[in-house]
mmCIF file of C-alpha atoms in Angstrom:
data_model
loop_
_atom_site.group_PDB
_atom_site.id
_atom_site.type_symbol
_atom_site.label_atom_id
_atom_site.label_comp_id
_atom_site.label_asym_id
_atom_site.label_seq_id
_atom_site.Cartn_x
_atom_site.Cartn_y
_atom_site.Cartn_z
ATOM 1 C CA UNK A 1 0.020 -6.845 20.943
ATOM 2 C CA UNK A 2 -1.752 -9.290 23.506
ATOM 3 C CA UNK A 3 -4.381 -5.767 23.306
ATOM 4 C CA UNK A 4 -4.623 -5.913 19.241
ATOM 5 C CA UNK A 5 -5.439 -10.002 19.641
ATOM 6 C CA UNK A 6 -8.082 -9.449 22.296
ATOM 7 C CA UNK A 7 -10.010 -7.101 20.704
ATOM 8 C CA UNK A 8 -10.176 -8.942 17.266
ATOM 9 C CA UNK A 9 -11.280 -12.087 19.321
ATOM 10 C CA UNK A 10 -13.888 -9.730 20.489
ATOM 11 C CA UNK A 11 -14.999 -8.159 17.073
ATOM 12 C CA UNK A 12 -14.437 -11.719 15.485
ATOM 13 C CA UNK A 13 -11.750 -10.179 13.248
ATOM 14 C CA UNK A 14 -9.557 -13.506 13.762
ATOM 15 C CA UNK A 15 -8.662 -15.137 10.670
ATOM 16 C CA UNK A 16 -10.775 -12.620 8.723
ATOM 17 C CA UNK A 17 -9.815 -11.013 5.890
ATOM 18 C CA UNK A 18 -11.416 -7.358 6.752
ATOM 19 C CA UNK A 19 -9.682 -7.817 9.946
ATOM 20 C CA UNK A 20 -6.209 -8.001 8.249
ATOM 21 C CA UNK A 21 -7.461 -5.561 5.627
ATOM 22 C CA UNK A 22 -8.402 -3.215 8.332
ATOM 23 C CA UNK A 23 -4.797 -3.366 10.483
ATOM 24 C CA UNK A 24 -2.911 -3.152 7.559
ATOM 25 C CA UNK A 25 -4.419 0.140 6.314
ATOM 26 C CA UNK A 26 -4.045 1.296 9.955
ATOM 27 C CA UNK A 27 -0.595 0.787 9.708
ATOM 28 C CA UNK A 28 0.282 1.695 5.883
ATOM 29 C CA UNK A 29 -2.180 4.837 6.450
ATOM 30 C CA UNK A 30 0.104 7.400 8.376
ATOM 31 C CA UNK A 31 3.176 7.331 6.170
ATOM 32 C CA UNK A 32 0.322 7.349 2.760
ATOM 33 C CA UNK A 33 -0.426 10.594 4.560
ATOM 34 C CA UNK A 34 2.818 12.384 4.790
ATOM 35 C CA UNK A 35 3.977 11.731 1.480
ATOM 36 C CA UNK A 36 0.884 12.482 0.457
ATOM 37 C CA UNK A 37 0.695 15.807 2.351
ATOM 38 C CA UNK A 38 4.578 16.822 1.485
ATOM 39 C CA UNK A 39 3.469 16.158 -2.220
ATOM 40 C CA UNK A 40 0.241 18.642 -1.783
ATOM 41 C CA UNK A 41 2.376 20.833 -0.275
ATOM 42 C CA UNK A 42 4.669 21.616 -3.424
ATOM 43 C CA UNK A 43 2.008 22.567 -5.659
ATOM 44 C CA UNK A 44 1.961 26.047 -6.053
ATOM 45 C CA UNK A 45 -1.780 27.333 -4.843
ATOM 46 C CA UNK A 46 -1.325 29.857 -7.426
ATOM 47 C CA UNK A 47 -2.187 27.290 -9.739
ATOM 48 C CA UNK A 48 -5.553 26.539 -8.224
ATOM 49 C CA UNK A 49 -6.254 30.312 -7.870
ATOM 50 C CA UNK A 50 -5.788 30.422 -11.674
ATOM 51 C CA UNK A 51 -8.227 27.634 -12.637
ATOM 52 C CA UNK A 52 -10.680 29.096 -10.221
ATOM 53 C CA UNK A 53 -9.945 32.697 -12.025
ATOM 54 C CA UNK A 54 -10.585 31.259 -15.631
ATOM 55 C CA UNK A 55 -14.037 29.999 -14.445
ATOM 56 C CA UNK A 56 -12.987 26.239 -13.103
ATOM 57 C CA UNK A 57 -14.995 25.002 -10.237
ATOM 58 C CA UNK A 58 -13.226 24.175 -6.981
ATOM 59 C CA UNK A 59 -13.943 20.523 -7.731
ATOM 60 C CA UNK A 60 -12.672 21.202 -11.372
ATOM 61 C CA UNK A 61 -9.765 22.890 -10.481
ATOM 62 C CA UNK A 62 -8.940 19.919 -8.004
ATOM 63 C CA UNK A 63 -9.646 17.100 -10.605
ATOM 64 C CA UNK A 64 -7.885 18.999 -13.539
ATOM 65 C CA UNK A 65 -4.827 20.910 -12.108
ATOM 66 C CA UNK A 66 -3.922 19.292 -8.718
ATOM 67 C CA UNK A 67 -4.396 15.865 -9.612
ATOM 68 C CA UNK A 68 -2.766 15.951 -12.827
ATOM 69 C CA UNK A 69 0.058 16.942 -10.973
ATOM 70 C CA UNK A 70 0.092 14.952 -7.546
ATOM 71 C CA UNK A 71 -0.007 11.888 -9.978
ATOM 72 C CA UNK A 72 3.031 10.376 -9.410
ATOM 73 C CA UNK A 73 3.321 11.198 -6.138
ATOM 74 C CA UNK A 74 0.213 9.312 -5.313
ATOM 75 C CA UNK A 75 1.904 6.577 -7.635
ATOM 76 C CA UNK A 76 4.772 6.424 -5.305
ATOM 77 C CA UNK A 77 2.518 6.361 -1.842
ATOM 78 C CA UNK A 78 0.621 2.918 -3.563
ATOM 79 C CA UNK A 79 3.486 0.932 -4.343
ATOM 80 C CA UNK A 80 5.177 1.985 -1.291
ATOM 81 C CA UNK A 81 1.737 1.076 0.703
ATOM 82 C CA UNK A 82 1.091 -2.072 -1.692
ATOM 83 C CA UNK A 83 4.589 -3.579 -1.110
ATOM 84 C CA UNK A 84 4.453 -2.875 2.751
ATOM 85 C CA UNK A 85 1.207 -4.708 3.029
ATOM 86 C CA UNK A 86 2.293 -7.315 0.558
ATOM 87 C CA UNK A 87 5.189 -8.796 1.758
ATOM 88 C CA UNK A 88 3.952 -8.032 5.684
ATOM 89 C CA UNK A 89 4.267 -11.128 7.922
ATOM 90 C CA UNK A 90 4.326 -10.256 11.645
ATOM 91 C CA UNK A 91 0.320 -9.313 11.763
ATOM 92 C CA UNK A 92 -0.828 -11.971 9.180
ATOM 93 C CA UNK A 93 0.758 -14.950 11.016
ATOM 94 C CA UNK A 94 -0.386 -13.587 14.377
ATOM 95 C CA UNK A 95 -3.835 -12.765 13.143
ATOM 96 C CA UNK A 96 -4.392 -15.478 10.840
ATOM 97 C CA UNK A 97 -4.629 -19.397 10.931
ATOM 98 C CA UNK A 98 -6.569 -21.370 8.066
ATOM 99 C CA UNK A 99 -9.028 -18.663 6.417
ATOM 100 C CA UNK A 100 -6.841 -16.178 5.647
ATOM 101 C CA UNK A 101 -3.440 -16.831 5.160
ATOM 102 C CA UNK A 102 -1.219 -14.724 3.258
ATOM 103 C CA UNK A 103 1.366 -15.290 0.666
ATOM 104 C CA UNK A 104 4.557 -14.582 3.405
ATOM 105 C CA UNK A 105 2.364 -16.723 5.951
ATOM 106 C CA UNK A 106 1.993 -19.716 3.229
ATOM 107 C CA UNK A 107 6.000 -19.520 2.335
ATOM 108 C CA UNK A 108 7.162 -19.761 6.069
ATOM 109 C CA UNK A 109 4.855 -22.230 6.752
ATOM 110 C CA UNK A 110 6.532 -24.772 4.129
ATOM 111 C CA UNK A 111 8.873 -25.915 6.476
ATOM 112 C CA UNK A 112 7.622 -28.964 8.463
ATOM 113 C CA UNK A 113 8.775 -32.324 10.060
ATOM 114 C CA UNK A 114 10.161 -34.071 6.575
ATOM 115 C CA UNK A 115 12.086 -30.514 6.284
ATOM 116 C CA UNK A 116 11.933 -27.551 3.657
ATOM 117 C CA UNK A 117 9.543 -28.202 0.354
ATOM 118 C CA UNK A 118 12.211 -26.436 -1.624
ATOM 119 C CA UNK A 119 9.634 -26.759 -4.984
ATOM 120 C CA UNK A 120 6.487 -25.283 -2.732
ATOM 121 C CA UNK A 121 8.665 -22.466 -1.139
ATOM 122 C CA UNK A 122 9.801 -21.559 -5.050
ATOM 123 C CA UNK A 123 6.486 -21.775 -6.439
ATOM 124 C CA UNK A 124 4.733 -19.604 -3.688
ATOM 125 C CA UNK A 125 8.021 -17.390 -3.736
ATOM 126 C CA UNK A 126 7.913 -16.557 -7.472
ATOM 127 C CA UNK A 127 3.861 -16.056 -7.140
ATOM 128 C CA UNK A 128 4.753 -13.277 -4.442
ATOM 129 C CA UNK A 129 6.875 -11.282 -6.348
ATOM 130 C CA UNK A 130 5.647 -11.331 -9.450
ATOM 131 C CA UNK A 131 2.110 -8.938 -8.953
ATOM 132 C CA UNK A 132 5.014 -6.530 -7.604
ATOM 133 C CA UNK A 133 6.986 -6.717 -10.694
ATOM 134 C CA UNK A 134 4.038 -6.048 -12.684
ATOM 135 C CA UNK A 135 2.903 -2.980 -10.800
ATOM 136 C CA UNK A 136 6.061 -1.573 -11.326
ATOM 137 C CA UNK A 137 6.226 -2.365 -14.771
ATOM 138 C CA UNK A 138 2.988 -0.975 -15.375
ATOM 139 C CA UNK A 139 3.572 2.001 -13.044
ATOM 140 C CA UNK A 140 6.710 2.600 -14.596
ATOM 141 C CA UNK A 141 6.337 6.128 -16.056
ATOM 142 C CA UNK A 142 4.822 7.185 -13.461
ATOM 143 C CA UNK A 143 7.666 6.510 -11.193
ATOM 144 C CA UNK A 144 10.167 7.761 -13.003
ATOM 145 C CA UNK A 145 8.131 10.943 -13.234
ATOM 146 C CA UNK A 146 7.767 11.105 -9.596
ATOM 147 C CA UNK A 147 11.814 10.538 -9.428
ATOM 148 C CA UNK A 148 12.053 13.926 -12.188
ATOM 149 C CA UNK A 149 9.467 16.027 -10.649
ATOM 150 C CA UNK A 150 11.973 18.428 -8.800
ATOM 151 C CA UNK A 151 15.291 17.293 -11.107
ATOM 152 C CA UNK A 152 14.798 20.716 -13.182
ATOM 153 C CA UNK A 153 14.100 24.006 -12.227
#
């Protein structure tokens, strides 16, 4: 950790937004890769072969067939990444201190010397959850899809 603060003193990544941008994709990235890989890996590549048979390009067959069908999949890898980073604390309080404070960072930090600003910690509280509601309300069918994909046979 003392590492990870030294070289973002260095790069002037401190209190930075790209610099919090930039660890939490480093640490969101490698499980966004194996579901995304396990999710590649269950579409038949007979499919492709097809498209590419009935005169698709490579690029075509990839936007058209594969996509179509990795859909939820990649659904389920951005909420999963989304919340992670969203309602991360550890980095943001470490990393952060006036410029770029994050929702979790904001919350904790309501406590003080007169005690807990029950009507702050609500607020701020109520503004943190509800982008994640609204993802998965708008995601919705795409999740359940993802939950259906390999129900049937």
């Amino acid at each position: 950790m003392k590492r990870i603060l030294v070289l973002y003193k260095e790069l002037a990544l401190l209190d930075n937004v790209i610099g919090l941008i930039l660890i939490y994709t480093l640490t969101v990235l490698p499980i966004v890769i194996w579901i995304m890989r396990d999710q590649f890996d269950t579409i038949p590549i007979e499919l492709e072969q097809a498209a590419l048979v009935d005169g698709c390009s490579l690029w075509g067959a990839f936007f058209r067939i594969v996509m179509p069908i990795a859909l939820p999949g990649m659904v389920a890898a951005f909420i999963l990444a989304f919340v992670l980073c969203w309602n991360e604390y550890f980095f943001a309080a470490l990393l952060t201190s006036t410029n770029a404070k994050t929702l979790p960072v904001m919350v904790a930090s309501q406590t003080g010397s007169q005690g807990i600003s029950w009507w702050s910690m609500a607020a701020l509280s109520t503004a943190a959850i509800a982008p994640l509601i609204l993802i998965g309300i708008f995601l919705e069918k795409y999740i359940v899809k993802g939950l259906t994909a390999g129900a049937v046979k």
